Structure formats: structure tokens, C-alpha cells
Coordinates of C-alpha atoms in Angstrom, one line a residue:
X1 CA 41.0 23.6 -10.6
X2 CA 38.1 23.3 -8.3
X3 CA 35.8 21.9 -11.0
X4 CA 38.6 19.5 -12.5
X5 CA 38.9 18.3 -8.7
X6 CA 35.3 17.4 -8.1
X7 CA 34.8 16.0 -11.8
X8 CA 37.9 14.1 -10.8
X9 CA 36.2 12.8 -7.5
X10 CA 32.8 12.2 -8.8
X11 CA 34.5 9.4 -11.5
X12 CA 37.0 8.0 -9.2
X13 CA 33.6 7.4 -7.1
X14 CA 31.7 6.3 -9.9
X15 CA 34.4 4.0 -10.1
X16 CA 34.4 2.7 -7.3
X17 CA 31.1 1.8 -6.1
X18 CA 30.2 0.9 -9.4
X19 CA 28.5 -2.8 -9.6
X20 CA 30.3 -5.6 -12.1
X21 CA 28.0 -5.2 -14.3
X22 CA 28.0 -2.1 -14.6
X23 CA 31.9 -2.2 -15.4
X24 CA 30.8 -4.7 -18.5
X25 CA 28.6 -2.4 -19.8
X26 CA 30.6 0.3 -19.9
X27 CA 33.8 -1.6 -21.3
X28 CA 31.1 -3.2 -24.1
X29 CA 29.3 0.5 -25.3
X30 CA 30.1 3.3 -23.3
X31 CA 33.2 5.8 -23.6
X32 CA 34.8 6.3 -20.2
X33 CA 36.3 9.6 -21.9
X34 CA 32.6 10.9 -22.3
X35 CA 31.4 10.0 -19.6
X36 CA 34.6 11.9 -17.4
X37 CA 33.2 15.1 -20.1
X38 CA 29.8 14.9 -18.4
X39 CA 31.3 14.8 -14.9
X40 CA 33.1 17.7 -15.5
X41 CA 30.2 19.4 -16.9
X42 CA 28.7 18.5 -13.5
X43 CA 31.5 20.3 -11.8
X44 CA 31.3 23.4 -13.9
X45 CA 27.3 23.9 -13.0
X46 CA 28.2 23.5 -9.4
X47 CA 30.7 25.9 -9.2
X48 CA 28.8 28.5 -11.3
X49 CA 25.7 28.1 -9.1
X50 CA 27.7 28.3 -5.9
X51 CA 29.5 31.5 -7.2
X52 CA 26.5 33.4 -9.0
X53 CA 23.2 32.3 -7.7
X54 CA 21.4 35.0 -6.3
X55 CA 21.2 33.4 -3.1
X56 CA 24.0 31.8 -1.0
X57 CA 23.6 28.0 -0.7
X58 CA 25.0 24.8 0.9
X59 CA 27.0 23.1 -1.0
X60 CA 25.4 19.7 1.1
X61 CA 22.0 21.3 -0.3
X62 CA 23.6 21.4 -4.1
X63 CA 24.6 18.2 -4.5
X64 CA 22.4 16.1 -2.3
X65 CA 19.4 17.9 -4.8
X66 CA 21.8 16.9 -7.6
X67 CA 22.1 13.3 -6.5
X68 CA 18.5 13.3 -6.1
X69 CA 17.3 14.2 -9.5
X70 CA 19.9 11.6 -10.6
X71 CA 18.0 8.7 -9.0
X72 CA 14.0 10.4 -9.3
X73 CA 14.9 10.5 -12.9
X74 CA 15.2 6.5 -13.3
X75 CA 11.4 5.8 -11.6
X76 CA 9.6 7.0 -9.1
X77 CA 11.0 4.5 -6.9
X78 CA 14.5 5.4 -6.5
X79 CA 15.4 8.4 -4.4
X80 CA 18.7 9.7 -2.1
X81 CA 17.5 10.0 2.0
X82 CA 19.6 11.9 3.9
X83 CA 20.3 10.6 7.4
X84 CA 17.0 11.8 9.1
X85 CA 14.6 10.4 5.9
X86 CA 16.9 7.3 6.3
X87 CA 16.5 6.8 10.1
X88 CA 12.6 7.5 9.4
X89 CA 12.3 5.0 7.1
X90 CA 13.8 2.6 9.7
X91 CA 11.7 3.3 12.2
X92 CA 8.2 3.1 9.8
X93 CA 9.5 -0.7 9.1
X94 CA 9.6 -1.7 12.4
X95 CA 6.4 -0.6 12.8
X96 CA 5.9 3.2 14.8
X97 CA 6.0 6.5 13.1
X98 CA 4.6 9.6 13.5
X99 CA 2.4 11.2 10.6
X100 CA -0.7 10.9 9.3
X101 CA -1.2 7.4 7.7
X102 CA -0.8 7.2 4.1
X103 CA 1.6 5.5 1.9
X104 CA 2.4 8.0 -1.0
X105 CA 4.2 8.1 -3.9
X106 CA 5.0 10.6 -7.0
X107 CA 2.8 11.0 -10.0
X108 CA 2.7 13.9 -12.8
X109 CA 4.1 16.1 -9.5
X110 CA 1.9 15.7 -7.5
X111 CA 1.5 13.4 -4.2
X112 CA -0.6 10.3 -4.9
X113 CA -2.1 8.1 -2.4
X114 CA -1.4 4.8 -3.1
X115 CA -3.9 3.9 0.2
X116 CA -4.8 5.2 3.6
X117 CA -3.6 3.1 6.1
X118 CA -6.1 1.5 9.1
X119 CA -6.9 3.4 12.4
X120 CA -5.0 6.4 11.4
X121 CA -5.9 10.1 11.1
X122 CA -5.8 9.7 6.8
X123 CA -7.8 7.3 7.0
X124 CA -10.8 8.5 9.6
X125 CA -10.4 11.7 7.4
X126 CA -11.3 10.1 4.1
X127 CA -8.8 10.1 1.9
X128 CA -8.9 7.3 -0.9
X129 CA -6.5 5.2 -3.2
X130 CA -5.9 7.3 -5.9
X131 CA -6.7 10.8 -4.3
X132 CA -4.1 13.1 -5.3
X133 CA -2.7 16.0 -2.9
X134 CA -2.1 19.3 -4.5
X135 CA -1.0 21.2 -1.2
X136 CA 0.0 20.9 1.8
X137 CA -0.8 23.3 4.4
X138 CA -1.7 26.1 1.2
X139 CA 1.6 25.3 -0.3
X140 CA 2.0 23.7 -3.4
X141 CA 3.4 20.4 -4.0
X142 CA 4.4 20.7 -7.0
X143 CA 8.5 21.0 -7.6
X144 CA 8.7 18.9 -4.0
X145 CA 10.6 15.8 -4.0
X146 CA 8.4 12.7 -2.2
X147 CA 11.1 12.9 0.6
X148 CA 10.3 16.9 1.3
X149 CA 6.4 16.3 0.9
X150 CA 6.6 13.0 3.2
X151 CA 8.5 15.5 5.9
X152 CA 5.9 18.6 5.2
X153 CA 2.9 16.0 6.5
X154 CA 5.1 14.5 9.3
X155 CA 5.4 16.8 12.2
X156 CA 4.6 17.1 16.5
X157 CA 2.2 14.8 17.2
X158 CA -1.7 16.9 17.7
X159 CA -0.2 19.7 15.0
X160 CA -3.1 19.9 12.2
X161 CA -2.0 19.8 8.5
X162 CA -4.5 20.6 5.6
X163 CA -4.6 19.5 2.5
X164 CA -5.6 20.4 -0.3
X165 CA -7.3 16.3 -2.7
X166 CA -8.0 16.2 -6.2
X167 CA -10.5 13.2 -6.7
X168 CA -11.7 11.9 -10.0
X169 CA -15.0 13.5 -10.4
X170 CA -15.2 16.4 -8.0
X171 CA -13.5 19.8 -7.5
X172 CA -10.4 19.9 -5.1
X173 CA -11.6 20.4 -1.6
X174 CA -9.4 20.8 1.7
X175 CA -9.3 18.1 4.6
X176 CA -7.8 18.9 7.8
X177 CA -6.0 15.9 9.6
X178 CA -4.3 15.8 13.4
X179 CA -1.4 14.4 13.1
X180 CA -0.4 11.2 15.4
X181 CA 1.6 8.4 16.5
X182 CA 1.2 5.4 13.8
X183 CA 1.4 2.5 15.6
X184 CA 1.2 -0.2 13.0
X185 CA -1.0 -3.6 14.0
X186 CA -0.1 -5.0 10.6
X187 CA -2.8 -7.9 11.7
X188 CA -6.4 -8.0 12.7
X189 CA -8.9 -11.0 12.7
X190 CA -12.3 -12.3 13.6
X191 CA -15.1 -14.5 12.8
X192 CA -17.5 -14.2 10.0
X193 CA -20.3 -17.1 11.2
X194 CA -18.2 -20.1 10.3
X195 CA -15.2 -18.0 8.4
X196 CA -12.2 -17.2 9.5
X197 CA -11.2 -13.5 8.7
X198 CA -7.9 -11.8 9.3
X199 CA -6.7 -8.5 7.5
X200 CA -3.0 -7.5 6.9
X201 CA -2.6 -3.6 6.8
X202 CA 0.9 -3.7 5.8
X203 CA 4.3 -5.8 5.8
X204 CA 6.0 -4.7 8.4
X205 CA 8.5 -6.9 11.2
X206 CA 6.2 -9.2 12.6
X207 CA 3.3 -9.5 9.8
X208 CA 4.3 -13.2 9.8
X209 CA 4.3 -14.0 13.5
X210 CA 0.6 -11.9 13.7
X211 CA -1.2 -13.6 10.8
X212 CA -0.3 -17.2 12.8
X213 CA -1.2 -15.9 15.8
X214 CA -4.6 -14.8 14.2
X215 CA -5.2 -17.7 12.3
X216 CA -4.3 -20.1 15.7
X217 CA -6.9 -17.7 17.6
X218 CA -9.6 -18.2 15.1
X219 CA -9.1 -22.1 15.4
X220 CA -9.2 -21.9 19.1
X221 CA -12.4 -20.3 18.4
X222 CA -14.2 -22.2 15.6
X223 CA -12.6 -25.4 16.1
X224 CA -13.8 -28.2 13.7
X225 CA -16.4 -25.8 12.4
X226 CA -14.0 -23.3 11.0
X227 CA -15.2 -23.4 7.0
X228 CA -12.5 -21.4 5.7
X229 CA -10.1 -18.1 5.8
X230 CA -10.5 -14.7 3.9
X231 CA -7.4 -13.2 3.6
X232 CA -8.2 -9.2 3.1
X233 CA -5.2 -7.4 1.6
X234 CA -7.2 -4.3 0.3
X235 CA -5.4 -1.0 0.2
X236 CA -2.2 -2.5 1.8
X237 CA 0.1 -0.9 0.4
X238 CA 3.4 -3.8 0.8
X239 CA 6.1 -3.7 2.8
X240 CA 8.9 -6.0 3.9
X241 CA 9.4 -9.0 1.1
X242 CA 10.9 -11.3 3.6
X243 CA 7.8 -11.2 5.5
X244 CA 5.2 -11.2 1.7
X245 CA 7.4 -14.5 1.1
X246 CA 6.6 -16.0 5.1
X247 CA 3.1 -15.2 4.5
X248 CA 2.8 -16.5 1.1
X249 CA 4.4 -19.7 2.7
X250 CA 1.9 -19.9 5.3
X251 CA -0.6 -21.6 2.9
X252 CA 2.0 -23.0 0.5
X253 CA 3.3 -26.4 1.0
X254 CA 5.5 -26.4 -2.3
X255 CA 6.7 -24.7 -5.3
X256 CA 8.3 -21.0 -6.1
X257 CA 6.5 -17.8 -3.8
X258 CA 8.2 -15.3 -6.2
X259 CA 11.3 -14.4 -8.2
X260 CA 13.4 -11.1 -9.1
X261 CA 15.3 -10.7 -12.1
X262 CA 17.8 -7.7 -12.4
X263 CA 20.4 -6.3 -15.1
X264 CA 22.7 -9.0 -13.8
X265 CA 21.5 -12.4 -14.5
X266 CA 23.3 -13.7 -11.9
X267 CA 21.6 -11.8 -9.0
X268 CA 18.4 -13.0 -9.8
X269 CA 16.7 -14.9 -6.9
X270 CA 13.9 -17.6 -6.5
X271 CA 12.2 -17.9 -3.1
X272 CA 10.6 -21.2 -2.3
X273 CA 7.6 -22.9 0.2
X274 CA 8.3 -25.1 2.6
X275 CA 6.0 -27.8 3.8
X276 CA 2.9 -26.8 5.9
X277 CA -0.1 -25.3 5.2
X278 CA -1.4 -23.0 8.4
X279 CA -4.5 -23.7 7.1
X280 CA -4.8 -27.7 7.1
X281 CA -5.7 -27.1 3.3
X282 CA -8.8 -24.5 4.0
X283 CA -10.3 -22.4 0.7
X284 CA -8.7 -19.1 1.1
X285 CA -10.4 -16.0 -0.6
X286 CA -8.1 -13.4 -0.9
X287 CA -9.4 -9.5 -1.1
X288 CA -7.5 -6.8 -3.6
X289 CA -7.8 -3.4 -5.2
X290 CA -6.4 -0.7 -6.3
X291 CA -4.4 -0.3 -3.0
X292 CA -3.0 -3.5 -2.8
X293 CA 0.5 -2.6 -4.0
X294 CA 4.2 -4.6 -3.9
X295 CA 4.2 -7.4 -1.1
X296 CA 0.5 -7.6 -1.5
X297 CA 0.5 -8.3 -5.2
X298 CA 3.5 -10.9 -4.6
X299 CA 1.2 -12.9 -1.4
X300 CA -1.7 -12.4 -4.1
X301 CA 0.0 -13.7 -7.4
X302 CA 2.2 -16.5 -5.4
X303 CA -1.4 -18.0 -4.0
X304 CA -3.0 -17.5 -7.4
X305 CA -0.8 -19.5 -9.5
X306 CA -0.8 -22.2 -6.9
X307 CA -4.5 -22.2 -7.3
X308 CA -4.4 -22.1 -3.3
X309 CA -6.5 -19.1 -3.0
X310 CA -9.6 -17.4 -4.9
X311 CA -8.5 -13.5 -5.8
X312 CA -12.2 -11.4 -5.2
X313 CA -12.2 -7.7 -5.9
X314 CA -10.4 -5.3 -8.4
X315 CA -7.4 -5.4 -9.9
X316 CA -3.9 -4.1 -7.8
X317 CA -1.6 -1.5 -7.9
X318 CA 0.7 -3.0 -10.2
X319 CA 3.8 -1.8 -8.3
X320 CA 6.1 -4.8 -9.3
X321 CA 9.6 -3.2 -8.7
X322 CA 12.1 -4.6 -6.1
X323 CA 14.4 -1.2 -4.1
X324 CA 17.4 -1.9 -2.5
X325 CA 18.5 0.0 0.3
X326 CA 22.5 1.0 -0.1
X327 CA 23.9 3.0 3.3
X328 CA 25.8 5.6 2.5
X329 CA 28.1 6.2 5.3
X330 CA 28.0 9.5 6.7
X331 CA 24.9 10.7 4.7
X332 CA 22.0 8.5 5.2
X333 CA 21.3 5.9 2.2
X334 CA 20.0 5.4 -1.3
X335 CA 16.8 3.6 -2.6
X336 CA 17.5 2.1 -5.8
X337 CA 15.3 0.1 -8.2
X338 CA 17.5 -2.9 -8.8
X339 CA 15.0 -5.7 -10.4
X340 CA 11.0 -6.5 -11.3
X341 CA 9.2 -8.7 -9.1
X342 CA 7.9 -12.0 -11.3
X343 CA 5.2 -14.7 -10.0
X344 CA 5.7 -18.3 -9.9
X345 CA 4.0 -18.6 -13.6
X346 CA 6.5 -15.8 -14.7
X347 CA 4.1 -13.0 -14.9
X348 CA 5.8 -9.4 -14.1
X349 CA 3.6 -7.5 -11.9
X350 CA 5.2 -4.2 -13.0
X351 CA 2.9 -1.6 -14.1
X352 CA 0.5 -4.6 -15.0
X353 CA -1.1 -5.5 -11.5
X354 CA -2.9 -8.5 -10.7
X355 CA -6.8 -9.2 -11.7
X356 CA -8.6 -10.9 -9.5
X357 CA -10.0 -14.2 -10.5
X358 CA -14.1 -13.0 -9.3
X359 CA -14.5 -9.1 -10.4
X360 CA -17.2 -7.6 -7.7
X361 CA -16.8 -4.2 -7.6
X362 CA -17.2 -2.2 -4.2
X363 CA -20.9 -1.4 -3.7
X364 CA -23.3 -0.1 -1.2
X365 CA -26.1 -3.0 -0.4
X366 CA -29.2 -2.0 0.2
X367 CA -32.3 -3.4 0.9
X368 CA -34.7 -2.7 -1.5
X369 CA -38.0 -0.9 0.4
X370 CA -41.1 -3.6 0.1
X371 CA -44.0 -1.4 -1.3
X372 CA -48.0 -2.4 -0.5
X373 CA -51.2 -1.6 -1.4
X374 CA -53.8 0.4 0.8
X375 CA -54.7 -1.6 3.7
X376 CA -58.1 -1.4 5.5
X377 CA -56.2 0.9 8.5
X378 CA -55.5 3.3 5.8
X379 CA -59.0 4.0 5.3
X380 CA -61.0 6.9 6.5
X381 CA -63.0 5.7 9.6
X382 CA -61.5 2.1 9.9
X383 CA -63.0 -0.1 12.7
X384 CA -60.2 -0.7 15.5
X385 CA -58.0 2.3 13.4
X386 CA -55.6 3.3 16.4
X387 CA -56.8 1.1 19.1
X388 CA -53.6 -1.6 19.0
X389 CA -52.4 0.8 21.2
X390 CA -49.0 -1.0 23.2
X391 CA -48.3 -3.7 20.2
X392 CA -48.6 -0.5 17.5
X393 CA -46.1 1.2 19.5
X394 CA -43.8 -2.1 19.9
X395 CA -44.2 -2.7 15.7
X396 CA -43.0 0.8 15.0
X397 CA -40.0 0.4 17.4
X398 CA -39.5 -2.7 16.1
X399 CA -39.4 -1.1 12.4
X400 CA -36.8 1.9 13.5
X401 CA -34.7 -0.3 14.6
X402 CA -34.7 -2.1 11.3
X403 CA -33.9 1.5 10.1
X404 CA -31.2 2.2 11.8
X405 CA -30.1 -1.6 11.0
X406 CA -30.4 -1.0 7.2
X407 CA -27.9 2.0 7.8
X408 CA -25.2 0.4 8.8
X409 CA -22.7 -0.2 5.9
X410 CA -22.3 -3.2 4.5
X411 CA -19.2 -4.5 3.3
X412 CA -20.3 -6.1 -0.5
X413 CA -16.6 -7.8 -1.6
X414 CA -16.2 -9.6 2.1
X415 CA -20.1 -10.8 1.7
X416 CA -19.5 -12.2 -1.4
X417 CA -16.3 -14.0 -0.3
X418 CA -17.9 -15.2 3.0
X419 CA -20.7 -16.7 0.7
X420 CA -18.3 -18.3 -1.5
X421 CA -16.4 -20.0 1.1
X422 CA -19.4 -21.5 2.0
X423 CA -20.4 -22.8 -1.3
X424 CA -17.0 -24.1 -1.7
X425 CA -17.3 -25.7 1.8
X426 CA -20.8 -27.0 0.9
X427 CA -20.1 -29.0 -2.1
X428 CA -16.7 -30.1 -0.8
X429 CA -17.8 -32.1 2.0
X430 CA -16.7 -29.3 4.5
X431 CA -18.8 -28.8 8.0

């Protein structure tokens, strides 16, 4: 009776939260009689497993795994969040969490780092796009749900963590990392000589209102002399779409920023520029990798298309799927994959990512050693060998300091789209 009774209640909500499309498809090619089958076959697990399992369990435990594995079977996208993963999520949008500073997601079981996220403790500890973690404090991560692994590596702020990365060609090692307040400034921004540069970490609340405060700064300081912008969205791993549309509209004045298409044709959407360019019509170069993920990839393809802006790096993420958040009263809320993410030409940006329209690579830059000859102080009994005194001591000062010059690390993608800003400014009549 109980089983009949929670079959019974799993339909009659199936029922009623189901979308109108949904309803069409199941009146066109599925049997509602089958499907009640299946749902009672749900109801017969559960009560088995609550009766003979060798350990006694929560029912809220049972079927909040149950919905679960319902929606991490669809993609790794969608996912149940009970209400303290729901109220966490909420606050990481507006911009504060506590953790370590990675955006994550799923892959093969195991946790994959989509990118490390500026200023935090992942990312002074090294961790990479593409680094996978195989455990988390010694434990294994394998068999965890995202939502349990995302709470393992949350915790008091100052608590250490280690864990254990696999990285493409070299054996796993461990990395400690302190855990601490993330305080997310989505924007940063400075001048590169004549070259406006402003990086966007992530697309959180106020990404839009930051990036025009940035860009107005950087007027302020270059005034008429300001060549250009480079917009660096590498390893940001997306965010907010309201606020990927704003910024895509920043340097639009026309024309569609991005579409979604879902199962229902009639919930697609279109987003649109509006007039004004917080540029004044400025070449934009924009910066992507392999951690530029979602929001990025739409702010990327939108300004591509538009021929507004110069894509220099590697190709994205390719995460091109749109989730909807859907409160569940009472239990927190589900993330559901509910359309694909398309650029104004129509390109889906699912699984495909975006190429940049310059491939340069990341790369160390070094300056190659100048080698010479003997030179007549070199020789055995030289006339005035070692007499320079003072200026000898000044030159070799002078050449450590070069050293320790030549060890500073150069960034090679944001050289290269300095430089062509300036070509582009050079030959198009700018100052």
C-alpha cells in the first residue's frame, strides 16, 4: 500500500509540474500506463531499501540521492541542491563565498577544473584548467556527486584541505590549500602604454557596472591617446547571462548578442544591442582559452560575429548549455539544462567552443643570451685587466639587474594583443 501510495504521488507530481511540452510529448509517443509501471517500480526499490538495507537511512537521504541521479543522468549540468547547496549558490552569484576558488565540474568521476579563479587560494596554489582532482583530503572522489565534492572543499575559513591533481603529463601529486573568504572583483583594469586593459574574472552582479567603471577610468587616464581595449576573458569560467548580454552590449551598437533555443520552440529567446559603443568604436582584442567557459564564450562569439573584436588565444571551453534554476519550496531548488546557447551567426557553442580568430599559444619569452668572441680583457696579462675599478662594478650591477629583469614572466598572448592594437591603430589613422 505504501509503494502504491508513493508511485501514486510521484505521477500525480509528475503531473503536475510537468511543462506543456512535455504533456505533448507524452500524449504524441509515450504510454502514461508505462510510465505509472516505472513509478511504481520506484516505489518498490524505496521501500525495499528502507526495510532491508544493512544500515538504517533517511528517507530525505533516499530520495533526494534518487532525484539526483535523475537529473546527473541528463548532463553534467543538471543537478538537485538541497536548501544549503541552494542558498550557497545564491550567495557565490552575488559575489562572496567561502572556499577555495575554482569553478568545477564532473568528468569520468572525477572533479575537473574548469579554471582557478584570480586572487584566491586555488589559484596561488597552482591548479590549472583541466587539472583533475582525484581526492580530497585522502578520500576519494570518485562515487561523489559535484554538490558533495563542492561541500568537501568548502569549510571554516584558515581549515587546510589537500588534494590530491592528475595533470596531463605528470604523476598525481598532493597540493595543500587554506581555505578563505572569496570575495569576487569580477573586474580589474590598467594601462598597457597606450592600451586600455581590463580583465573580467567571472559574471557575477555587477560585472557590467565594473567593466564601465574600468573602461571610464582608463579614459580618464589616457584620454585622446587611449589606442585601444583588450578585453581578457581567459579562464573565466561564465556566470550570470544577463550580465554576458550587458557586456556584450557595451561594444555593440546593433544586432542579436545571443539566442537560446529549447525543446519548446516557443521559449526560444533573442537578446539584442542597443545603441552605444563604450568604446567610441576602439579595436578590441579579446583573450580566450580553455577556461573561458559559458558567459565568456557568449561575450566572445557575440563580438566575433560582429567583427567588433579580434579573438587572440586558444580555443574555449565549449560549455554552450543554458540551466534554469526552479525553487522547490521546502527543499532548496533544481538546476536543469533547459536549452543550447547559439551566437548571432547561429553557431552552437555546445561541446564545440569558440576558436579564436589569431592562434598564439601560451609561451614563456625569453631573451635569447647574446654570445661573443674572446675579448682582449680575456687574455692572460691584459694591459688595464681589472683596473676599471668603480665603472666595472657599476656594469656588472647594471647587468644583474638585467637578470633579475629577464626573470620576470612575461605574459606572450597579452604582448601580442597589445602589439596588434597598435598596428591596427597605426594604419587606421589612430594616435
Amino acid at each position: 500500500m505504501k509503494t502504491k501510495l508513493i508511485a501514486l504521488t510521484l505521477l500525480a507530481t509528475t503531473l503536475a509540474f510537468a511543462p506543456q511540452g512535455s504533456k505533448q510529448a507524452w500524449a504524441e509517443g509515450q504510454n502514461p500506463a508505462e510510465t505509472y509501471e516505472l513509478l511504481n517500480l520506484f516505489g518498490d526499490v524505496f521501500e525495499r531499501v528502507r526495510a532491508n538495507y544493512v544500515e538504517e537511512t533517511a528517507d530525505r537521504d533516499l530520495i533526494e540521492a534518487a532525484v539526483n541521479g535523475m537529473l546527473k543522468s541528463l548532463d553534467p549540468h543538471s543537478s538537485y541542491m538541497n536548501k544549503k547547496t541552494y542558498g550557497d549558490m545564491q550567495v557565490q552569484t552575488r559575489g562572496q563565498f567561502g572556499g577555495l576558488g575554482i569553478e568545477v565540474t564532473m568528468e569520468g568521476g572525477l572533479i575537473k577544473v574548469v579554471s582557478p579563479i584570480d586572487d584566491t587560494p586555488a589559484f596561488r596554489a597552482g591548479l590549472k584548467t583541466n587539472d583533475f582532482l582525484t581526492h580530497l583530503d585522502g578520500e576519494a572522489v570518485m562515487g561523489l556527486t559535484l554538490e558533495k565534492a563542492v561541500e568537501k572543499m568548502r569549510g571554516k575559513v584558515g581549515t587546510d584541505i589537500t588534494v590530491t591533481v592528475r595533470r596531463e603529463g605528470q604523476d598525481a601529486f598532493d597540493v595543500t590549500i587554506t581555505r578563505a573568504i572569496i570575495k569576487l572583483r569580477s573586474v580589474r583594469s590598467r594601462t598597457e602604454d597606450k592600451v586600455g586593459y581590463v580583465r573580467i574574472t567571472s559574471f557575477s552582479e555587477n560585472t557590467s557596472k565594473g567593466l564601465g567603471d574600468a573602461v571610464d577610468k582608463l579614459k580618464e587616464e589616457m584620454g585622446d591617446q587611449m589606442q585601444g581595449l583588450v578585453l581578457d576573458l581567459r579562464n573565466n569560467p561564465g556566470g550570470l547571462l544577463d550580465q554576458a548580454v550587458a557586456v556584450s552590449d557595451a561594444f555593440l551598437d546593433k544586432g542579436e548578442i545571443v539566442s537560446t533555443r529549447s525543446r519548446d520552440p516557443d521559449e526560444s529567446q533573442r537578446f539584442n544591442a542597443r545603441p552605444g559603443d563604450i568604446t567610441g568604436g576602439l579595436p578590441v582584442v579579446i583573450l580566450i582559452n580553455g577556461g573561458s567557459a559559458s558567459a565568456s564564450e557568449i561575450v566572445a562569439g557575440a563580438l566575433q560575429d560582429h567583427g567588433r573584436a579580434i579573438l587572440l588565444g586558444t580555443k574555449t571551453f565549449g560549455k554552450g548549455s543554458v540551466q534554469t534554476i526552479v525553487p522547490l519550496p521546502g527543499h532548496g531548488a533544481m538546476r536543469l539544462t533547459t536549452a543550447r546557447y547559439y551566437t548571432p551567426s547561429g553557431r552552437s557553442i555546445q561541446a564545440t567552443g569558440i576558436e579564436p580568430d589569431i592562434q598564439v599559444a601560451p609561451a614563456k619569452v625569453e631573451e635569447l643570451e647574446t654570445r661573443h668572441g674572446r675579448r682582449e680583457a680575456d687574455l692572460r696579462g691584459a694591459l688595464d685587466k681589472g683596473k676599471n675599478g668603480p665603472a666595472e662594478e657599476e656594469e656588472n650591477k647594471t647587468d644583474k639587474a638585467e637578470d633579475e629583469k629577464k626573470k620576470e614572466v612575461l605574459d606572450f598572448q597579452l604582448m601580442r594583443a597589445v602589439d596588434l592594437i597598435k598596428g591596427i591603430a597605426m594604419f587606421g589613422g589612430q594616435k
